[in-house]
Each structure stands twice: as C-alpha cells, then as structure tokens.
Amino acid sequence: MERTESIPLQPPTYGNLITVLSIDGGGIRALIPGTILAFLESELQKLDGEDVRLADYFDVISGTSTGGLVTAMLTTPDENNRPMFAAKDIKNFYLTHSPKIFPQKTWWLFPRLINIIKSLVGPKYDGKYLHSLIREKLGDKKLHQTLTNVVIPAFDIKNLQTTIFSSFEVKKKPSFDALLSDISIATSAAPTYLPAHYFKTKDAEGKVREFNLIDGGVAANNPTLVAIGEVTKEIIKGSSDFFPIKPMDYGRFLVISLGTGSPKIELKYNAPSAAKWGILNWLTSGGSTPIINIFSHASADMVDLHLSEVFQALHSERNYLRIQDDTLSGQVSSVDVATKKNLNDLLGVGEGLLKKPVSRVNLENGRFEASNHETNEEALIRFAKLLSEEKGLRLARSPHGKCGMPMPNSH
C-alpha cells in the first residue's frame, strides 16, 4: 500500500466514519493507556509505513488530566509539522520524568501523620518540575496548531464551570487559543496533588481572558462523551467537514476509549466505615483521596455505560472499544507512587490488559465483564485495519486523491 503519511487526514465528509480516541486521567497510570497506544500505532505502521502516527487517523483526540497531557504530546507539531511524540515515546516520558514530578519522600517518624498535615496546608507536590517540563516539550505551540482536532477539559474554580479546550470551538472563541503547555498544566492540576493553574490569553483585539483552572477529571475523567459532543455540535451547525447524520447516530462513530485502571472492588470503600468519616477521612483514607477517586470513577463508568448501551442499541457495538482494568491492587492503583518498581508494574498491567477479553462495565456490580470472545489486542488490530481503510477511502474521494477530483459519497 502506498504510504500517505505526508497528507493530512481528510475530513469525515469524504469517508464513512468519524474517528475518536479518548484517554482518561490517572496520573502515573497513564503508562497503562500509553502501552496500548504504542501497540495500536505499531499496528497502523505495519499497514501504512513506519512514519505514520495516531494523529494521522483520528478526527479528534480527547484527554483529561494526564490523558490531556498525552493528547497534547501526540498532536503538537514539531519543526517538520509531524507529531512531537510517537506513541512509543509516551512510556519513556513517564518512566523518566514521573519520579521527579512525584518525588517519593520517606518520613522516618509518623509518616501517615506528616502526609495528612501536608494535605491540609497545601498540595502534595509543588508542580514546578512538571510545569517546566511541559513548557520545554510543548514550547510556544497553541491550541489551533494541533495536527488533528483535540478536546481537553478542565474546571474553572472561579466560575464553577467546566472549561473545554476544543479545536472546534477555538475557531469562534479566540480567547481559548491558549498555549498547549498551559492547557496541559491546567487539566493535570489534580486537587490535593498539584496546584491550581492560573493564566491569561489575549485575542487579536487585545481583549484579555483569565483562566483559574484545576484538573479536568473533576468534570469528565472519561472525556469520550465530551469529544463526541463537540463533533455533534459541528454536525448540527452543518459543518462541511462532516456528513449529515442524526445527532444521536453514534453508529457512524468509531471510538477507542482508554482507561487508566481502578482499584478492584474488594479494595474500594464501604458505607459502614464511610458513615463515620469526617473531612480528613474523605481526603486521606486508605492512603489515597477517596473523594477524588469516587468522583473520577463515577464519571468514567457512567460515560462507558451510556456509550455501551447506545452503540448496542444501534447494533454498532463493534465500533466502540473501551479498554479498562478495574482489578488494580496495592501501589499500582495509586496515581503518584513513582518508584521504579511501581512504574514497571504499571507497564506490566498495560501489557497484560492487551491479552484480556474486551469488557464493559456492569453497573449492577461495578465490575468490568467480558462481552465477547475477542481480546483487546485482537480488537485493536481490527480497529487499526478499519482506521487505515477509512483514511484511504477519504483520500480516494477527496480532491487530494489520485484522480484529482472528489468522488461522490456512498453512505
């Protein structure tokens, strides 16, 4: 097959599907989806050549918190207008820098008490290394420059509302055309772990916009539905980039949604103990932050439940792939234990997840249960083929095709 990596992905209007990639939040557990992304990109390279990247295949890539940072890394252009990071680079990025982002301090006396006191007087980490690193890697690139559309949520604590940095919306909201470094820092600012982020933008007319932001996981730890919503708005507006479909016709979407794992059921909290909790317990019980964990897992699971049901109702369940592991235990379930052993264990979780069967969340018991006989690895190989075929179809139908004229759509 002729390699077409130098030609941007043509708009969905020339194809049959709208392609979406979504990455949850979860701190250092980004190593889990990072492993899966590297596998998917390697499968695409087998089909279309070693130079292709994930941004060449998805109409929109969405990410929250650490997933938002990964989104920016995969879509920010380098000096050759190609993605600054390949998917395989995500693993090395987290292995190298996580110990400095989340330095592990050992308190010899009363370690638990000291950690509680620290959580009461300020964030657990100052974020200085992370901020400097992100600014160095992403440079002066802004939202409008990403190589495909991105959707990255954060939460504005001054206005008490979700702030969505969207490539679709930035066209009409120039004040949202922020530096990708600022967006990444903001969406990663998990309460109690990292400080809130303040920055300003200025539009062409000199109008200043202020942002007071924290982690996007507060509103949408699984941003898949946010991404689909942004696309749906474009369709409703009649954008020429999208073929006309009904707003809820998710059957025309091809969606890969990647979780970062969660503790297994037996390790989660229970009502008898939580009934006695005060503020300190909700912030520090079990060596973690229960209130943050509950918010993030609840929103992520509800999004998966909704999409699973809708895709199934449309007889298009094979167009939706959610990869998540809810059996984590011990330190691998943490978002910030950046020891060498734990980081390597997280890589092992990602590699093991590829071999597990495709699963869906069961809201009755909270567990992810096998939904068919296909493994995640087999599903990703199938999706890679679909993505490659969709990209080729669009190119053949678009003005950039070999014939020089667009071919009529055959939906």
CSV table of C-alpha atoms in Angstrom, one decimal:
chain,number,residue,atom,x,y,z
A,1,MET,CA,0.0,0.0,0.0
A,2,GLU,CA,1.3,3.5,-0.9
A,3,ARG,CA,2.2,5.5,2.1
A,4,THR,CA,0.2,8.7,2.6
A,5,GLU,CA,1.5,10.0,5.9
A,6,SER,CA,2.5,13.4,4.5
A,7,ILE,CA,-1.1,14.1,3.5
A,8,PRO,CA,-3.3,15.2,6.4
A,9,LEU,CA,-6.3,13.1,7.3
A,10,GLN,CA,-9.1,14.2,5.0
A,11,PRO,CA,-12.4,15.3,6.6
A,12,PRO,CA,-15.1,12.7,7.5
A,13,THR,CA,-17.4,14.0,4.8
A,14,TYR,CA,-15.2,12.0,2.3
A,15,GLY,CA,-15.5,8.8,4.4
A,16,ASN,CA,-17.9,6.6,6.2
A,17,LEU,CA,-16.9,7.1,9.8
A,18,ILE,CA,-16.0,9.7,12.4
A,19,THR,CA,-12.9,8.5,14.4
A,20,VAL,CA,-12.4,9.3,18.1
A,21,LEU,CA,-9.7,8.5,20.5
A,22,SER,CA,-10.1,9.2,24.2
A,23,ILE,CA,-7.8,8.9,27.2
A,24,ASP,CA,-8.8,9.1,30.8
A,25,GLY,CA,-7.0,10.8,33.7
A,26,GLY,CA,-5.0,8.9,36.3
A,27,GLY,CA,-1.5,10.3,37.0
A,28,ILE,CA,1.3,7.9,36.5
A,29,ARG,CA,-1.2,5.2,35.5
A,30,ALA,CA,-1.0,6.9,32.0
A,31,LEU,CA,1.6,4.1,31.5
A,32,ILE,CA,-1.4,1.7,31.0
A,33,PRO,CA,-3.0,3.5,28.1
A,34,GLY,CA,0.5,4.5,26.9
A,35,THR,CA,1.3,0.8,26.4
A,36,ILE,CA,-2.0,0.3,24.5
A,37,LEU,CA,-1.4,3.4,22.3
A,38,ALA,CA,2.0,2.1,21.4
A,39,PHE,CA,0.6,-1.2,20.3
A,40,LEU,CA,-2.2,0.5,18.2
A,41,GLU,CA,0.3,2.8,16.5
A,42,SER,CA,2.6,-0.2,15.7
A,43,GLU,CA,-0.3,-2.0,14.0
A,44,LEU,CA,-1.0,1.1,11.9
A,45,GLN,CA,2.7,1.2,10.9
A,46,LYS,CA,2.5,-2.4,9.8
A,47,LEU,CA,-0.3,-1.4,7.4
A,48,ASP,CA,0.8,2.1,6.2
A,49,GLY,CA,4.5,2.5,7.0
A,50,GLU,CA,6.7,3.3,10.0
A,51,ASP,CA,6.3,7.1,9.7
A,52,VAL,CA,2.5,7.2,10.4
A,53,ARG,CA,1.3,8.4,13.8
A,54,LEU,CA,-2.0,8.2,15.7
A,55,ALA,CA,-2.8,11.8,14.8
A,56,ASP,CA,-3.0,10.8,11.1
A,57,TYR,CA,-6.1,8.6,11.8
A,58,PHE,CA,-8.3,10.3,14.3
A,59,ASP,CA,-10.7,13.2,13.7
A,60,VAL,CA,-10.5,14.1,17.3
A,61,ILE,CA,-8.3,13.0,20.2
A,62,SER,CA,-9.5,13.8,23.7
A,63,GLY,CA,-7.9,13.5,27.1
A,64,THR,CA,-8.4,14.5,30.7
A,65,SER,CA,-5.7,15.3,33.3
A,66,THR,CA,-2.7,13.0,32.5
A,67,GLY,CA,-4.7,11.9,29.4
A,68,GLY,CA,-4.9,15.6,28.4
A,69,LEU,CA,-1.1,15.8,28.5
A,70,VAL,CA,-0.8,12.6,26.4
A,71,THR,CA,-3.2,14.1,23.9
A,72,ALA,CA,-1.1,17.3,23.6
A,73,MET,CA,2.1,15.2,23.2
A,74,LEU,CA,0.5,13.1,20.4
A,75,THR,CA,-0.8,16.1,18.5
A,76,THR,CA,1.6,19.0,19.0
A,77,PRO,CA,3.7,19.6,15.8
A,78,ASP,CA,7.5,19.6,15.7
A,79,GLU,CA,9.6,21.6,13.3
A,80,ASN,CA,8.6,19.2,10.5
A,81,ASN,CA,4.9,19.5,11.2
A,82,ARG,CA,4.8,16.0,12.5
A,83,PRO,CA,3.7,14.9,16.0
A,84,MET,CA,6.3,15.8,18.6
A,85,PHE,CA,5.9,12.4,20.2
A,86,ALA,CA,5.3,9.0,18.8
A,87,ALA,CA,3.0,6.7,20.9
A,88,LYS,CA,6.0,4.6,21.9
A,89,ASP,CA,7.6,7.7,23.4
A,90,ILE,CA,4.9,8.1,26.0
A,91,LYS,CA,6.3,5.2,28.0
A,92,ASN,CA,9.8,6.6,28.2
A,93,PHE,CA,8.4,10.0,29.1
A,94,TYR,CA,6.6,8.7,32.1
A,95,LEU,CA,9.4,6.3,33.2
A,96,THR,CA,12.0,9.1,33.0
A,97,HIS,CA,10.1,12.0,34.5
A,98,SER,CA,7.5,10.6,36.9
A,99,PRO,CA,10.0,10.2,39.8
A,100,LYS,CA,10.8,13.9,39.5
A,101,ILE,CA,7.2,15.0,39.1
A,102,PHE,CA,6.1,12.9,42.1
A,103,PRO,CA,9.2,12.7,44.3
A,104,GLN,CA,8.9,9.9,46.8
A,105,LYS,CA,9.8,11.2,50.3
A,106,THR,CA,10.4,8.8,53.2
A,107,TRP,CA,9.4,10.2,56.6
A,108,TRP,CA,11.2,8.3,59.3
A,109,LEU,CA,8.8,9.4,62.1
A,110,PHE,CA,5.0,9.4,61.9
A,111,PRO,CA,4.8,9.2,58.0
A,112,ARG,CA,1.0,9.0,57.9
A,113,LEU,CA,0.6,12.0,60.2
A,114,ILE,CA,3.0,14.1,58.2
A,115,ASN,CA,1.2,13.3,54.9
A,116,ILE,CA,-2.1,14.3,56.5
A,117,ILE,CA,-0.7,17.6,57.7
A,118,LYS,CA,0.8,18.3,54.3
A,119,SER,CA,-2.5,17.6,52.6
A,120,LEU,CA,-4.2,20.1,54.9
A,121,VAL,CA,-1.8,23.0,54.3
A,122,GLY,CA,-1.2,22.7,50.5
A,123,PRO,CA,-0.9,20.3,47.5
A,124,LYS,CA,1.2,17.2,47.9
A,125,TYR,CA,3.6,18.3,45.1
A,126,ASP,CA,4.6,21.8,44.0
A,127,GLY,CA,4.4,21.1,40.3
A,128,LYS,CA,7.5,23.1,39.4
A,129,TYR,CA,9.3,20.3,37.6
A,130,LEU,CA,6.1,19.2,35.8
A,131,HIS,CA,5.4,22.8,34.6
A,132,SER,CA,8.9,23.4,33.5
A,133,LEU,CA,9.0,20.0,31.6
A,134,ILE,CA,5.7,20.6,29.8
A,135,ARG,CA,6.7,24.1,28.8
A,136,GLU,CA,10.0,22.8,27.5
A,137,LYS,CA,8.4,19.9,25.5
A,138,LEU,CA,5.4,21.8,24.1
A,139,GLY,CA,7.1,25.1,23.6
A,140,ASP,CA,5.1,28.0,22.1
A,141,LYS,CA,2.5,25.9,20.3
A,142,LYS,CA,-1.1,26.8,20.7
A,143,LEU,CA,-4.4,25.0,20.5
A,144,HIS,CA,-5.2,25.9,16.9
A,145,GLN,CA,-1.9,24.3,15.8
A,146,THR,CA,-2.5,20.7,16.8
A,147,LEU,CA,-2.2,18.2,13.9
A,148,THR,CA,-5.8,16.9,14.5
A,149,ASN,CA,-8.7,18.2,16.5
A,150,VAL,CA,-8.3,17.9,20.3
A,151,VAL,CA,-10.8,18.2,23.1
A,152,ILE,CA,-9.3,18.7,26.6
A,153,PRO,CA,-11.5,19.6,29.6
A,154,ALA,CA,-10.5,21.4,32.7
A,155,PHE,CA,-12.6,23.0,35.5
A,156,ASP,CA,-12.7,26.8,36.3
A,157,ILE,CA,-12.9,27.2,40.1
A,158,LYS,CA,-13.7,30.9,39.9
A,159,ASN,CA,-16.7,30.5,37.6
A,160,LEU,CA,-17.5,27.0,38.9
A,161,GLN,CA,-17.9,25.6,35.4
A,162,THR,CA,-16.3,23.1,33.1
A,163,THR,CA,-13.9,24.7,30.6
A,164,ILE,CA,-13.4,22.7,27.4
A,165,PHE,CA,-10.4,23.5,25.2
A,166,SER,CA,-11.7,22.4,21.8
A,167,SER,CA,-10.2,22.7,18.4
A,168,PHE,CA,-13.7,23.1,17.0
A,169,GLU,CA,-14.6,25.9,19.3
A,170,VAL,CA,-11.4,27.8,19.1
A,171,LYS,CA,-12.3,29.0,15.6
A,172,LYS,CA,-15.0,31.2,17.1
A,173,LYS,CA,-13.6,31.7,20.6
A,174,PRO,CA,-10.1,33.1,20.0
A,175,SER,CA,-9.6,33.7,23.8
A,176,PHE,CA,-9.4,29.9,24.1
A,177,ASP,CA,-6.4,29.7,21.8
A,178,ALA,CA,-4.1,29.1,24.8
A,179,LEU,CA,-0.7,27.6,24.8
A,180,LEU,CA,-0.9,23.8,24.8
A,181,SER,CA,1.5,23.9,27.8
A,182,ASP,CA,-0.9,25.9,29.8
A,183,ILE,CA,-3.8,23.7,28.8
A,184,SER,CA,-1.8,20.6,29.8
A,185,ILE,CA,-0.8,22.0,33.1
A,186,ALA,CA,-4.3,23.1,33.9
A,187,THR,CA,-6.0,19.8,33.1
A,188,SER,CA,-3.4,17.9,35.1
A,189,ALA,CA,-3.9,20.1,38.3
A,190,ALA,CA,-5.5,17.4,40.4
A,191,PRO,CA,-6.8,18.8,43.7
A,192,THR,CA,-4.7,17.9,46.7
A,193,TYR,CA,-1.9,16.6,44.4
A,194,LEU,CA,-0.9,19.6,42.3
A,195,PRO,CA,-1.6,23.3,42.5
A,196,ALA,CA,-4.4,25.0,40.5
A,197,HIS,CA,-3.2,26.8,37.4
A,198,TYR,CA,-3.8,30.5,36.5
A,199,PHE,CA,-3.0,32.0,33.1
A,200,LYS,CA,-4.3,34.6,30.7
A,201,THR,CA,-4.8,34.8,27.0
A,202,LYS,CA,-5.2,37.8,24.7
A,203,ASP,CA,-7.1,37.9,21.4
A,204,ALA,CA,-6.3,39.9,18.3
A,205,GLU,CA,-8.2,42.9,19.6
A,206,GLY,CA,-6.2,42.9,22.9
A,207,LYS,CA,-9.1,41.5,25.0
A,208,VAL,CA,-7.7,39.6,28.0
A,209,ARG,CA,-9.3,36.3,29.2
A,210,GLU,CA,-8.4,34.9,32.6
A,211,PHE,CA,-8.4,31.2,33.5
A,212,ASN,CA,-8.4,29.7,37.0
A,213,LEU,CA,-8.3,26.0,36.4
A,214,ILE,CA,-8.0,22.6,38.0
A,215,ASP,CA,-8.0,19.0,36.8
A,216,GLY,CA,-10.5,18.2,34.1
A,217,GLY,CA,-11.2,14.9,35.9
A,218,VAL,CA,-13.4,16.9,38.3
A,219,ALA,CA,-16.0,17.2,35.4
A,220,ALA,CA,-15.1,14.4,33.0
A,221,ASN,CA,-12.4,11.9,33.9
A,222,ASN,CA,-13.5,9.9,30.9
A,223,PRO,CA,-13.8,12.6,28.2
A,224,THR,CA,-15.2,10.3,25.4
A,225,LEU,CA,-18.7,11.8,25.6
A,226,VAL,CA,-17.3,15.4,25.7
A,227,ALA,CA,-15.4,14.6,22.4
A,228,ILE,CA,-18.5,13.2,20.7
A,229,GLY,CA,-20.5,16.2,21.9
A,230,GLU,CA,-18.0,18.6,20.3
A,231,VAL,CA,-18.3,16.7,17.0
A,232,THR,CA,-22.1,16.6,17.3
A,233,LYS,CA,-22.2,20.4,17.7
A,234,GLU,CA,-20.3,20.7,14.4
A,235,ILE,CA,-22.7,18.4,12.6
A,236,ILE,CA,-25.7,20.3,13.9
A,237,LYS,CA,-24.2,23.5,12.7
A,238,GLY,CA,-23.9,22.0,9.2
A,239,SER,CA,-20.1,21.9,9.0
A,240,SER,CA,-18.9,20.9,5.6
A,241,ASP,CA,-16.3,18.7,7.2
A,242,PHE,CA,-19.0,16.2,8.4
A,243,PHE,CA,-21.6,14.2,6.5
A,244,PRO,CA,-25.1,14.9,7.7
A,245,ILE,CA,-26.2,12.4,10.4
A,246,LYS,CA,-28.8,12.5,13.1
A,247,PRO,CA,-27.3,13.9,16.4
A,248,MET,CA,-27.5,10.6,18.2
A,249,ASP,CA,-26.4,8.3,15.4
A,250,TYR,CA,-23.4,7.1,17.2
A,251,GLY,CA,-23.3,4.1,14.8
A,252,ARG,CA,-21.3,6.4,12.4
A,253,PHE,CA,-18.6,6.8,15.0
A,254,LEU,CA,-15.5,4.6,15.5
A,255,VAL,CA,-14.4,5.1,19.1
A,256,ILE,CA,-11.5,3.9,21.2
A,257,SER,CA,-11.7,4.9,24.9
A,258,LEU,CA,-8.8,4.1,27.2
A,259,GLY,CA,-9.0,4.0,30.9
A,260,THR,CA,-6.0,4.2,33.3
A,261,GLY,CA,-7.3,1.5,35.7
A,262,SER,CA,-9.0,1.5,39.1
A,263,PRO,CA,-8.8,-0.5,42.3
A,264,LYS,CA,-10.6,-3.8,42.4
A,265,ILE,CA,-14.0,-4.0,44.1
A,266,GLU,CA,-12.7,-5.5,47.3
A,267,LEU,CA,-10.4,-2.6,47.9
A,268,LYS,CA,-13.0,0.2,47.5
A,269,TYR,CA,-14.8,1.8,50.4
A,270,ASN,CA,-17.9,0.7,52.2
A,271,ALA,CA,-20.8,2.5,53.9
A,272,PRO,CA,-20.3,1.3,57.5
A,273,SER,CA,-16.8,2.8,57.6
A,274,ALA,CA,-17.6,5.9,55.4
A,275,ALA,CA,-20.5,6.7,57.7
A,276,LYS,CA,-18.1,7.7,60.4
A,277,TRP,CA,-15.8,9.8,58.2
A,278,GLY,CA,-15.0,13.4,58.6
A,279,ILE,CA,-13.1,15.8,56.3
A,280,LEU,CA,-9.8,14.2,57.0
A,281,ASN,CA,-11.1,10.7,56.2
A,282,TRP,CA,-12.6,11.8,52.9
A,283,LEU,CA,-9.2,13.2,51.9
A,284,THR,CA,-6.8,10.6,53.2
A,285,SER,CA,-8.4,7.2,54.0
A,286,GLY,CA,-6.6,4.1,52.7
A,287,GLY,CA,-3.5,6.0,51.7
A,288,SER,CA,-5.4,7.8,48.9
A,289,THR,CA,-8.0,10.5,48.4
A,290,PRO,CA,-11.5,8.8,48.5
A,291,ILE,CA,-13.5,11.9,47.4
A,292,ILE,CA,-11.3,12.3,44.2
A,293,ASN,CA,-11.4,8.6,43.4
A,294,ILE,CA,-15.1,8.5,43.8
A,295,PHE,CA,-15.8,11.5,41.5
A,296,SER,CA,-13.4,10.3,38.8
A,297,HIS,CA,-14.5,6.6,38.7
A,298,ALA,CA,-18.2,7.5,38.8
A,299,SER,CA,-18.0,9.9,35.9
A,300,ALA,CA,-15.8,7.5,33.9
A,301,ASP,CA,-18.1,4.5,34.4
A,302,MET,CA,-21.3,6.4,33.6
A,303,VAL,CA,-19.8,7.5,30.3
A,304,ASP,CA,-18.9,3.9,29.4
A,305,LEU,CA,-22.3,2.7,30.4
A,306,HIS,CA,-24.1,5.3,28.3
A,307,LEU,CA,-22.0,4.6,25.2
A,308,SER,CA,-22.1,0.9,25.6
A,309,GLU,CA,-25.9,0.9,25.7
A,310,VAL,CA,-26.2,3.4,22.8
A,311,PHE,CA,-23.8,1.6,20.5
A,312,GLN,CA,-25.5,-1.7,21.3
A,313,ALA,CA,-29.0,-0.2,20.6
A,314,LEU,CA,-27.7,0.9,17.2
A,315,HIS,CA,-26.2,-2.6,16.6
A,316,SER,CA,-22.8,-0.9,16.3
A,317,GLU,CA,-21.1,-2.2,19.4
A,318,ARG,CA,-18.1,-3.4,17.5
A,319,ASN,CA,-17.5,0.3,16.6
A,320,TYR,CA,-16.9,1.1,20.3
A,321,LEU,CA,-13.9,-0.2,22.2
A,322,ARG,CA,-13.4,0.6,25.9
A,323,ILE,CA,-10.2,-0.8,27.5
A,324,GLN,CA,-10.1,-0.5,31.2
A,325,ASP,CA,-8.8,-2.6,34.2
A,326,ASP,CA,-10.7,-2.4,37.4
A,327,THR,CA,-8.6,-5.1,39.2
A,328,LEU,CA,-5.7,-3.0,40.4
A,329,SER,CA,-4.4,-3.5,43.9
A,330,GLY,CA,-1.6,-2.1,46.0
A,331,GLN,CA,0.6,0.6,44.7
A,332,VAL,CA,-0.3,0.2,41.0
A,333,SER,CA,-3.7,1.6,41.9
A,334,SER,CA,-2.1,4.9,43.1
A,335,VAL,CA,-1.7,8.0,40.8
A,336,ASP,CA,1.6,9.1,42.2
A,337,VAL,CA,3.8,6.3,43.7
A,338,ALA,CA,6.5,6.8,41.1
A,339,THR,CA,9.0,4.2,42.3
A,340,LYS,CA,10.9,2.2,39.7
A,341,LYS,CA,9.2,-1.0,40.7
A,342,ASN,CA,5.7,0.5,40.5
A,343,LEU,CA,6.3,2.2,37.2
A,344,ASN,CA,7.5,-1.1,35.7
A,345,ASP,CA,4.5,-2.9,37.3
A,346,LEU,CA,2.2,-0.5,35.5
A,347,LEU,CA,3.8,-1.3,32.2
A,348,GLY,CA,3.0,-5.0,33.0
A,349,VAL,CA,-0.6,-4.1,33.7
A,350,GLY,CA,-0.9,-2.5,30.3
A,351,GLU,CA,0.7,-5.4,28.5
A,352,GLY,CA,-1.5,-7.8,30.4
A,353,LEU,CA,-4.6,-5.8,29.5
A,354,LEU,CA,-3.9,-6.4,25.8
A,355,LYS,CA,-4.4,-10.1,26.4
A,356,LYS,CA,-7.6,-9.8,28.3
A,357,PRO,CA,-11.1,-10.0,26.7
A,358,VAL,CA,-12.9,-6.9,25.6
A,359,SER,CA,-15.1,-5.9,28.6
A,360,ARG,CA,-17.9,-3.5,29.5
A,361,VAL,CA,-18.8,-2.1,32.9
A,362,ASN,CA,-21.8,-3.7,34.7
A,363,LEU,CA,-23.5,-1.0,36.7
A,364,GLU,CA,-25.2,-3.6,38.9
A,365,ASN,CA,-21.9,-4.7,40.4
A,366,GLY,CA,-19.4,-2.2,39.2
A,367,ARG,CA,-17.2,-4.8,37.5
A,368,PHE,CA,-15.9,-4.9,34.0
A,369,GLU,CA,-17.2,-8.1,32.5
A,370,ALA,CA,-16.1,-9.9,29.3
A,371,SER,CA,-18.5,-9.0,26.5
A,372,ASN,CA,-17.3,-11.3,23.6
A,373,HIS,CA,-14.5,-13.7,22.7
A,374,GLU,CA,-12.2,-11.0,21.3
A,375,THR,CA,-9.2,-9.9,23.2
A,376,ASN,CA,-8.3,-6.2,23.5
A,377,GLU,CA,-5.2,-6.9,21.3
A,378,GLU,CA,-7.4,-8.5,18.6
A,379,ALA,CA,-9.8,-5.7,18.8
A,380,LEU,CA,-7.0,-3.1,18.3
A,381,ILE,CA,-5.7,-5.0,15.3
A,382,ARG,CA,-9.2,-4.9,13.9
A,383,PHE,CA,-9.6,-1.2,14.6
A,384,ALA,CA,-6.2,-0.5,13.0
A,385,LYS,CA,-7.4,-2.0,9.8
A,386,LEU,CA,-10.7,0.0,10.0
A,387,LEU,CA,-8.7,3.2,10.6
A,388,SER,CA,-6.3,2.5,7.7
A,389,GLU,CA,-9.2,1.7,5.4
A,390,GLU,CA,-11.1,4.8,6.4
A,391,LYS,CA,-8.1,7.1,5.9
A,392,GLY,CA,-7.5,5.6,2.4
A,393,LEU,CA,-11.2,5.9,1.5
A,394,ARG,CA,-11.3,9.6,2.4
A,395,LEU,CA,-8.1,10.2,0.4
A,396,ALA,CA,-9.5,8.5,-2.7
A,397,ARG,CA,-12.7,10.5,-2.5
A,398,SER,CA,-11.2,13.9,-1.7
A,399,PRO,CA,-9.6,16.5,-4.0
A,400,HIS,CA,-6.2,15.2,-2.9
A,401,GLY,CA,-6.9,11.7,-4.4
A,402,LYS,CA,-5.1,10.4,-7.4
A,403,CYS,CA,-7.8,11.4,-9.8
A,404,GLY,CA,-7.7,15.0,-8.6
A,405,MET,CA,-11.5,15.2,-8.2
A,406,PRO,CA,-13.6,14.2,-5.2
A,407,MET,CA,-15.8,11.1,-5.7
A,408,PRO,CA,-19.4,11.0,-4.5
A,409,ASN,CA,-20.0,9.7,-1.0
A,410,SER,CA,-21.7,6.3,-0.8
A,411,HIS,CA,-23.1,6.2,2.6
